Tab-separated table of C-alpha atoms in Angstrom:
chain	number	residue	atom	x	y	z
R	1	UNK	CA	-8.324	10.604	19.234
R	2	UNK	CA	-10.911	11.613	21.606
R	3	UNK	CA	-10.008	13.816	25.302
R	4	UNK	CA	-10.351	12.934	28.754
R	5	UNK	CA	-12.060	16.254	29.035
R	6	UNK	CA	-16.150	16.543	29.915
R	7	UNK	CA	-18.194	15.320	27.062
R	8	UNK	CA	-21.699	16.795	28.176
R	9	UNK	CA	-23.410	19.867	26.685
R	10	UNK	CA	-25.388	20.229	23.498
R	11	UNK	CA	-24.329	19.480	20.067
R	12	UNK	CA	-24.236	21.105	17.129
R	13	UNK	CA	-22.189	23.472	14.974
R	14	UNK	CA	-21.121	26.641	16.805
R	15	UNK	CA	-20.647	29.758	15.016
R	16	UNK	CA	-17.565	30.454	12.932
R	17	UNK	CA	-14.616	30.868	15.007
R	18	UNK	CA	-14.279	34.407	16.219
R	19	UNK	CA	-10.981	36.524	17.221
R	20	UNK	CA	-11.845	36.188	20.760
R	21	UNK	CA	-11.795	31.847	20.485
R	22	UNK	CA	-8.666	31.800	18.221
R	23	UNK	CA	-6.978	34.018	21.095
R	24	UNK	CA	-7.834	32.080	23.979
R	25	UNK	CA	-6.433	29.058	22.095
R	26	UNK	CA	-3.159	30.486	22.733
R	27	UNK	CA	-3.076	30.485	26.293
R	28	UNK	CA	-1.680	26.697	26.129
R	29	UNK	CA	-2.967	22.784	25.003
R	30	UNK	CA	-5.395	20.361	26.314
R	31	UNK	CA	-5.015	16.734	27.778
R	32	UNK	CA	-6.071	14.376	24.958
R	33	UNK	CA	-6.404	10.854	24.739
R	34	UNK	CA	-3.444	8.647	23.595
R	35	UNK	CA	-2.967	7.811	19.822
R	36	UNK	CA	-2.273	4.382	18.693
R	37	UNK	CA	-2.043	4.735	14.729
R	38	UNK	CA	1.585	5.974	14.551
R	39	UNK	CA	1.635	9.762	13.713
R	40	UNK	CA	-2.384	10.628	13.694
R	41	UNK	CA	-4.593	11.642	16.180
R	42	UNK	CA	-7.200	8.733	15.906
R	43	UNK	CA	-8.087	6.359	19.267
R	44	UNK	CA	-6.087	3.121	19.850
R	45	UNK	CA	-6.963	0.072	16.853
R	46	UNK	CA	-8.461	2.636	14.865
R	47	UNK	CA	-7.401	0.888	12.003
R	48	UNK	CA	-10.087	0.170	9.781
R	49	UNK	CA	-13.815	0.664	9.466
R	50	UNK	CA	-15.809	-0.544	12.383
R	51	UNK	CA	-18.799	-2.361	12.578
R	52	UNK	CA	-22.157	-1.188	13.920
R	53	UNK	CA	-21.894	2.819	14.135
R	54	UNK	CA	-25.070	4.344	14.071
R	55	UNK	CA	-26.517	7.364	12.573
R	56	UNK	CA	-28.476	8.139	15.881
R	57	UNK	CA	-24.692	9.313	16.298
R	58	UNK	CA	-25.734	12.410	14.491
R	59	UNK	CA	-29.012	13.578	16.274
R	60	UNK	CA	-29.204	16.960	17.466
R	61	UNK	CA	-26.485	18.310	14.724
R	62	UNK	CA	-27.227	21.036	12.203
R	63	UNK	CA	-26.497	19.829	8.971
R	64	UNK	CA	-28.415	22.258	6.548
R	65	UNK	CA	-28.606	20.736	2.984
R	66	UNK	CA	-28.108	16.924	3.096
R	67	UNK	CA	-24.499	16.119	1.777
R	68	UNK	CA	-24.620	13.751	-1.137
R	69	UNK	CA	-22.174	10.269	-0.778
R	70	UNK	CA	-18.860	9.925	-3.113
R	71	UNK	CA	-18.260	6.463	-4.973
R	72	UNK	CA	-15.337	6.851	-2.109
R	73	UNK	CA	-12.582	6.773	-5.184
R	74	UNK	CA	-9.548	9.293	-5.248
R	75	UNK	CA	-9.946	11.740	-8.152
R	76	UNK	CA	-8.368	14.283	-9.977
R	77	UNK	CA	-7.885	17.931	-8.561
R	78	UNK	CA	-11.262	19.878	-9.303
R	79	UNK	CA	-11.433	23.719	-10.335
R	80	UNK	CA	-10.134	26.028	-7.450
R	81	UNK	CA	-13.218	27.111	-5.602
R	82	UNK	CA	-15.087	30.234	-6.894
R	83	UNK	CA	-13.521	32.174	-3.935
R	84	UNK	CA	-10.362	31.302	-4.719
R	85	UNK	CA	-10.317	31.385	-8.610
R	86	UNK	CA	-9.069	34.983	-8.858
R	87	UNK	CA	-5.513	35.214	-10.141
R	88	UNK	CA	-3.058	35.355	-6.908
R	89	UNK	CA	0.595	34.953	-6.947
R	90	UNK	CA	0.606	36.144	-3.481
R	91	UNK	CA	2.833	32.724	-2.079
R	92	UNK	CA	5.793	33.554	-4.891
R	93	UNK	CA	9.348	32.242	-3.348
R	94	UNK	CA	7.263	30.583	-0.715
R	95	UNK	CA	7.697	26.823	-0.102
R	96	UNK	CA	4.957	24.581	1.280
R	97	UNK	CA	5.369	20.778	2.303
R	98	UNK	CA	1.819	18.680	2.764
R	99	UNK	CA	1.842	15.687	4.030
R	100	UNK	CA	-0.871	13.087	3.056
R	101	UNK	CA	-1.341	11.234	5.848
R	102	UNK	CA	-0.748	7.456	5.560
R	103	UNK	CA	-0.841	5.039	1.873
R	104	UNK	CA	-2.951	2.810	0.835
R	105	UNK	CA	-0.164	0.202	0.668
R	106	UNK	CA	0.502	0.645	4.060
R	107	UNK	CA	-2.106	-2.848	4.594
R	108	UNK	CA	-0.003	-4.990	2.443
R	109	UNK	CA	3.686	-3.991	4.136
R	110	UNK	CA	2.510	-4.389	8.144
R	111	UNK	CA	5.803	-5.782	8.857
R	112	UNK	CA	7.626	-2.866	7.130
R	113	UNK	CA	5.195	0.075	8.514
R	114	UNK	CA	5.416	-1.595	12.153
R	115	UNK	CA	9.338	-0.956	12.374
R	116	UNK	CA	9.588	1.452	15.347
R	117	UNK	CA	11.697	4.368	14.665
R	118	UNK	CA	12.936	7.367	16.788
R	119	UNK	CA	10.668	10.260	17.473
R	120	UNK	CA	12.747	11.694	19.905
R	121	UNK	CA	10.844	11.651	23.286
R	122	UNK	CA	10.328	8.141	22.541
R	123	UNK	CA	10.436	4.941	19.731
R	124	UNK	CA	7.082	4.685	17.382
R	125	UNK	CA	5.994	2.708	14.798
R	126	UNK	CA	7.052	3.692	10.981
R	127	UNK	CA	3.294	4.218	10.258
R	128	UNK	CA	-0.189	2.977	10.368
R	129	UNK	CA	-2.822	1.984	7.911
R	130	UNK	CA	-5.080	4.943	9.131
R	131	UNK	CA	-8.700	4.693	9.455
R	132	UNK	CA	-11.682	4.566	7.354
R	133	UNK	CA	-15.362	5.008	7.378
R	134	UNK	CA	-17.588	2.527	8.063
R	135	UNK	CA	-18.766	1.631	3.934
R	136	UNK	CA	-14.662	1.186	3.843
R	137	UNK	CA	-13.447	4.715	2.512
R	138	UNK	CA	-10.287	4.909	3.245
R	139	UNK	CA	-8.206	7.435	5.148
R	140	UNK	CA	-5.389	7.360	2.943
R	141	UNK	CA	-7.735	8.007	-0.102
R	142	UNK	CA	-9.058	11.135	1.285
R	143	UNK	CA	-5.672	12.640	2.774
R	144	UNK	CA	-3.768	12.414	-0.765
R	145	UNK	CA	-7.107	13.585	-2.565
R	146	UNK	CA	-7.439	16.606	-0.346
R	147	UNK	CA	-3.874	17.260	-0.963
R	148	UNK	CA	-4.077	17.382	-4.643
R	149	UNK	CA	-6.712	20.123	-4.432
R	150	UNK	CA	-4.719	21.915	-1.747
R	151	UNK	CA	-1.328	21.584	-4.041
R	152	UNK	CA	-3.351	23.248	-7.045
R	153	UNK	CA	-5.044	25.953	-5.343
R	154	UNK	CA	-1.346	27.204	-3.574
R	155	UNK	CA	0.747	26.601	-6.919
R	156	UNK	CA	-2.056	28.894	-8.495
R	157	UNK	CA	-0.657	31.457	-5.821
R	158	UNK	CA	2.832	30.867	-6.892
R	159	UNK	CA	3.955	28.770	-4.348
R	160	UNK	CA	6.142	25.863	-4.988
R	161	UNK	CA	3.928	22.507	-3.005
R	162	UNK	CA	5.902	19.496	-2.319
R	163	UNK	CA	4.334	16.285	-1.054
R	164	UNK	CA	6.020	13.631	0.942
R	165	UNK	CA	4.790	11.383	-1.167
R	166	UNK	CA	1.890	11.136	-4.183
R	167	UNK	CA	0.910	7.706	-4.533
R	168	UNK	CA	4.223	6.785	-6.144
R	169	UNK	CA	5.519	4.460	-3.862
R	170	UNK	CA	3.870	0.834	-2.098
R	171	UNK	CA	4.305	2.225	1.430
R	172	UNK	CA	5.190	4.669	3.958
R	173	UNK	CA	7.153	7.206	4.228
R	174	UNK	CA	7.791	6.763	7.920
R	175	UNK	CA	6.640	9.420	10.219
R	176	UNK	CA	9.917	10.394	10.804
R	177	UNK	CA	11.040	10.804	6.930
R	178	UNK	CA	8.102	12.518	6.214
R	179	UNK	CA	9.464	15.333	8.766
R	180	UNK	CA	12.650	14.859	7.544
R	181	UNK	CA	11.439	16.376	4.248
R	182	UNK	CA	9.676	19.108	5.068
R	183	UNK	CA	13.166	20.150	7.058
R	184	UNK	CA	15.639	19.519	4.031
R	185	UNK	CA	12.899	21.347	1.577
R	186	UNK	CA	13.104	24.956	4.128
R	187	UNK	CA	9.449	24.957	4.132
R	188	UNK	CA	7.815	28.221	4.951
R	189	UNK	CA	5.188	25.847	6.431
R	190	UNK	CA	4.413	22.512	6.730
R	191	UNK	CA	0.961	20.221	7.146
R	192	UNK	CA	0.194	16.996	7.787
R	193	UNK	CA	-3.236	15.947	6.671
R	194	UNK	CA	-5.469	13.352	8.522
R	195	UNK	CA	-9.063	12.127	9.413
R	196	UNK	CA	-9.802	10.893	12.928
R	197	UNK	CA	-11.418	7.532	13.706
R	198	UNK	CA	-13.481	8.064	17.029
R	199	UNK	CA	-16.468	6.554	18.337
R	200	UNK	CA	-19.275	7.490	16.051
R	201	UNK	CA	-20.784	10.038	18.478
R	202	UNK	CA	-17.770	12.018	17.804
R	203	UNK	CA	-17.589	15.015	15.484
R	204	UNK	CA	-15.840	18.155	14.057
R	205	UNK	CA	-12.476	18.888	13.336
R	206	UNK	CA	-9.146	19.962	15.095
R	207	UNK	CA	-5.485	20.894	14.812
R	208	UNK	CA	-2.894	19.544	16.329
R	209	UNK	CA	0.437	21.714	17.331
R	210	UNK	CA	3.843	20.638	17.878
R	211	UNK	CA	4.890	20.919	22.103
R	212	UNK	CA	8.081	22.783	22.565
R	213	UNK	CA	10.580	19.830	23.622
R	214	UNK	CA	14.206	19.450	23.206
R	215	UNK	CA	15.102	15.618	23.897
R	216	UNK	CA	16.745	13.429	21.971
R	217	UNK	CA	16.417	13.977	17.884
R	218	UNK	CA	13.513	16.252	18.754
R	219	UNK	CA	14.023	20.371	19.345
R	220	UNK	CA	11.177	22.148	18.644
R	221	UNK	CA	12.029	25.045	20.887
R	222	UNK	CA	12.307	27.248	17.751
R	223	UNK	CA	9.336	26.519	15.746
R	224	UNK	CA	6.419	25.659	18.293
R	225	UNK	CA	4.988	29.335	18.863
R	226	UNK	CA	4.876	29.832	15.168
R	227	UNK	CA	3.894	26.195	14.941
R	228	UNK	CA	0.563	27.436	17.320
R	229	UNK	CA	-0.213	30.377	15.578
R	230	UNK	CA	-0.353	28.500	11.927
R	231	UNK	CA	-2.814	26.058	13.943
R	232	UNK	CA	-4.881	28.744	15.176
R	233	UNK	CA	-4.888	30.427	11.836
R	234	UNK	CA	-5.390	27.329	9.851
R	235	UNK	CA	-8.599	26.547	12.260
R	236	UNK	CA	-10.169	29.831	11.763
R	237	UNK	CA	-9.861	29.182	8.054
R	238	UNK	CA	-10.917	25.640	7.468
R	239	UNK	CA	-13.861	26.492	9.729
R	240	UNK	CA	-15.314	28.962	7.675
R	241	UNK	CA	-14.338	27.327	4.469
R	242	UNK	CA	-16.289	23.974	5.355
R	243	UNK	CA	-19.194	24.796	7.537
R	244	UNK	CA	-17.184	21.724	9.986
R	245	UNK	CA	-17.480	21.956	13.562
R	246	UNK	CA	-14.772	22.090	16.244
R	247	UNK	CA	-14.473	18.447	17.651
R	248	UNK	CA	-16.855	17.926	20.391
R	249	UNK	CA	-14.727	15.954	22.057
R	250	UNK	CA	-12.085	17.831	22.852
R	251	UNK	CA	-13.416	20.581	24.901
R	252	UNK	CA	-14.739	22.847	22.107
R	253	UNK	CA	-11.269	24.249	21.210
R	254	UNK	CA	-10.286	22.600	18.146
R	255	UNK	CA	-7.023	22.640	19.080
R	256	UNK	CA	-4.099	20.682	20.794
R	257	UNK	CA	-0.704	20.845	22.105
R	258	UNK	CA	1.399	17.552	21.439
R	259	UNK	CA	4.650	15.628	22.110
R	260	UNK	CA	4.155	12.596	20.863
R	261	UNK	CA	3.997	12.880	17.346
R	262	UNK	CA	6.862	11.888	15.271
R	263	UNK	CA	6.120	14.095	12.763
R	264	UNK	CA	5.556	17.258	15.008
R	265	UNK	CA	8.365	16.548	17.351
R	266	UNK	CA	11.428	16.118	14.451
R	267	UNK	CA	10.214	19.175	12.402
R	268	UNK	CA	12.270	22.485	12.523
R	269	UNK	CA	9.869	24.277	10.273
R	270	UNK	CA	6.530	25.604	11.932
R	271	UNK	CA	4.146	22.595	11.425
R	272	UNK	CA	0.781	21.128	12.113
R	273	UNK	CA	-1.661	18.503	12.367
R	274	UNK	CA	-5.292	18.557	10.955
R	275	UNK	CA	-8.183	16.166	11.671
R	276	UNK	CA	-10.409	16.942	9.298
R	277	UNK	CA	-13.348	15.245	10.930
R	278	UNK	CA	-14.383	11.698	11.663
R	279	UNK	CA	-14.683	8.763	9.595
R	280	UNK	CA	-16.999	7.313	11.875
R	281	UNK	CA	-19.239	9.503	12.482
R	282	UNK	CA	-22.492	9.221	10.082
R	283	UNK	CA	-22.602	12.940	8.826
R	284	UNK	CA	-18.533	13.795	8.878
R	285	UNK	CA	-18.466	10.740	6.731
R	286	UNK	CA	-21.052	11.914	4.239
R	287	UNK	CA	-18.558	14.796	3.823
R	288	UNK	CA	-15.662	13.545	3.615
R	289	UNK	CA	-17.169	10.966	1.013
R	290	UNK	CA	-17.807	13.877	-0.801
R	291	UNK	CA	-15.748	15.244	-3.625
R	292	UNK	CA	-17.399	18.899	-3.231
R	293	UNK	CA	-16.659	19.022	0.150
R	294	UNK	CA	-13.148	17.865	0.157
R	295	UNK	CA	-12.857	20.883	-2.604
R	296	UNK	CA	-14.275	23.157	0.427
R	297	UNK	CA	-11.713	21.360	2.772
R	298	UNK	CA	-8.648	22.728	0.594
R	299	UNK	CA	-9.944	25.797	0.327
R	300	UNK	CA	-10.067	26.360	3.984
R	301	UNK	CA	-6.199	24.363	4.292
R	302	UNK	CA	-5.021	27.237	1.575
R	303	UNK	CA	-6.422	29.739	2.663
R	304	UNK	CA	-5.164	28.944	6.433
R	305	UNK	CA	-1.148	28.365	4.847
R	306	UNK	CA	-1.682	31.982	2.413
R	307	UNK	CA	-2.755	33.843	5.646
R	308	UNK	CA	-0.558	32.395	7.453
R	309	UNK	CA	2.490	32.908	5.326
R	310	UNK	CA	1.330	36.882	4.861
R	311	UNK	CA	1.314	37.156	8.693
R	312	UNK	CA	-2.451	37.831	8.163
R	313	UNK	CA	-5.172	35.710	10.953
């Protein structure tokens, strides 16, 4: 998704994310531009790659070294990351749910996946096919990759990881199922993972946070503040873990507040969104194509649930 909000300014990556930024997120969320995939925060049709993007996209952005391209398939957990290889049982008794947004299947089942079902403020469809960048890596391919390396580097902390799904089934779950099990599992925190699908001029990474609202199947009146601080605390993380910009087109922050989301607004455990960049943007591509950085990306995810979870920022 991309915001309403003033798109000028320079570009490039600001500095980690300091005390002082992850506070003033917490004074409220931003107006951002209406999703059409289901439950992820990419624009309207953003259903596949697109043609003609260009790398002049990327002018003006500090990339330091140059990020080398993936052969764009799904593999195997690596090693935790040397910052993370220590030992740490730390997450013992805890209970984490991630969510790998979308399935590759989804493409082959439209009929199934377009069923609308009840997100509480309103009716949306079951799911989407998700985006992809423009040489045709897939969305889904990246979200349950990432969460493979996430799921090892937390159970190495003792935690007990549950997906809401791992490639083990031809589509789906439906946004509002995959709520459902983060809710009947007690998670100590939940997270969806996604990767936007903006115009190519777009860039950086943000996390989305759950809107107190109480209509319908949808409360959230209980978990939305801690909801905002694991968003906050999860940004601050992934940030320094990846090198990844805030999204530059949504007002610097990083961050936003949402009621729309099926799978924010049926949760009753604190949950969150992240956009882990954009597929269609030349350089977040050439990351996200890349196993080593997807490594650094769940690093920074759990790293953001362990502080989180120890009341640490």
């Amino acid at each position: 998704m991309f915001s309403n909000e003033s798109r000028g300014g320079a570009r490039g990556r600001p500095l980690v994310i300091t005390a002082i930024v992850v506070a003033a997120a917490l004074t409220g969320g931003w107006f951002v531009y209406d999703a059409q995939r289901g439950d992820d925060a990419g624009p309207a049709g953003a259903h596949g790659p697109s043609a003609g993007a260009s790398a002049t996209a990327d002018a003006g952005r500090t990339t330091g070294s140059p990020v080398a391209h993936g052969d764009g398939a799904t593999t195997a957990p690596a090693l935790p990351d040397a910052t993370s290889a220590a030992p740490r049982k730390e997450l013992t008794g805890r209970t984490i749910v991630i969510d790998p947004g979308h399935n590759l299947g989804n493409a082959k089942h439209t009929a199934e996946i377009d069923k609308l079902v009840d997100i509480g403020t309103n009716r949306k469809a079951c799911d989407t096919t998700g985006t992809a960048t423009n040489a045709g890596y897939p969305e889904a391919a990246y979200t349950l990759d990432v969460a493979h390396r996430a799921r090892a580097l937390l159970e190495a902390r003792g935690a007990k990881v549950i997906l809401t799904y791992d490639g083990d089934r031809p589509w789906g779950p439906c946004v509002d199922e995959r709520a459902r099990i983060g809710n009947a599992a007690h998670a100590d925190a939940a997270l969806s993972i996604h990767a936007d699908g903006a115009p190519a001029d777009r860039f950086g990474f943000h996390v989305i946070a759950p809107k107190s609202v109480h209509k319908g199947a949808a409360d959230t009146r209980a978990v939305a503040a801690p909801s905002l601080l694991l968003a906050t605390t999860l940004r601050a993380h992934f940030q320094a873990a990846t090198g990844e910009p805030l999204a530059n087109y949504l007002g610097g922050k990083g961050l936003t507040i949402r009621d729309d989301l099926g799978g924010l607004n049926l949760t009753t455990v604190p949950k969150v969104f992240i956009e882990c960049g954009n597929m269609r943007n030349a350089h977040d591509a050439a990351e996200m194509t890349d196993p080593a950085w997807r490594q650094k990306a769940a690093v920074g995810i759990a790293d953001g649930l362990t502080s989180f979870l120890e009341g640490k920022r």
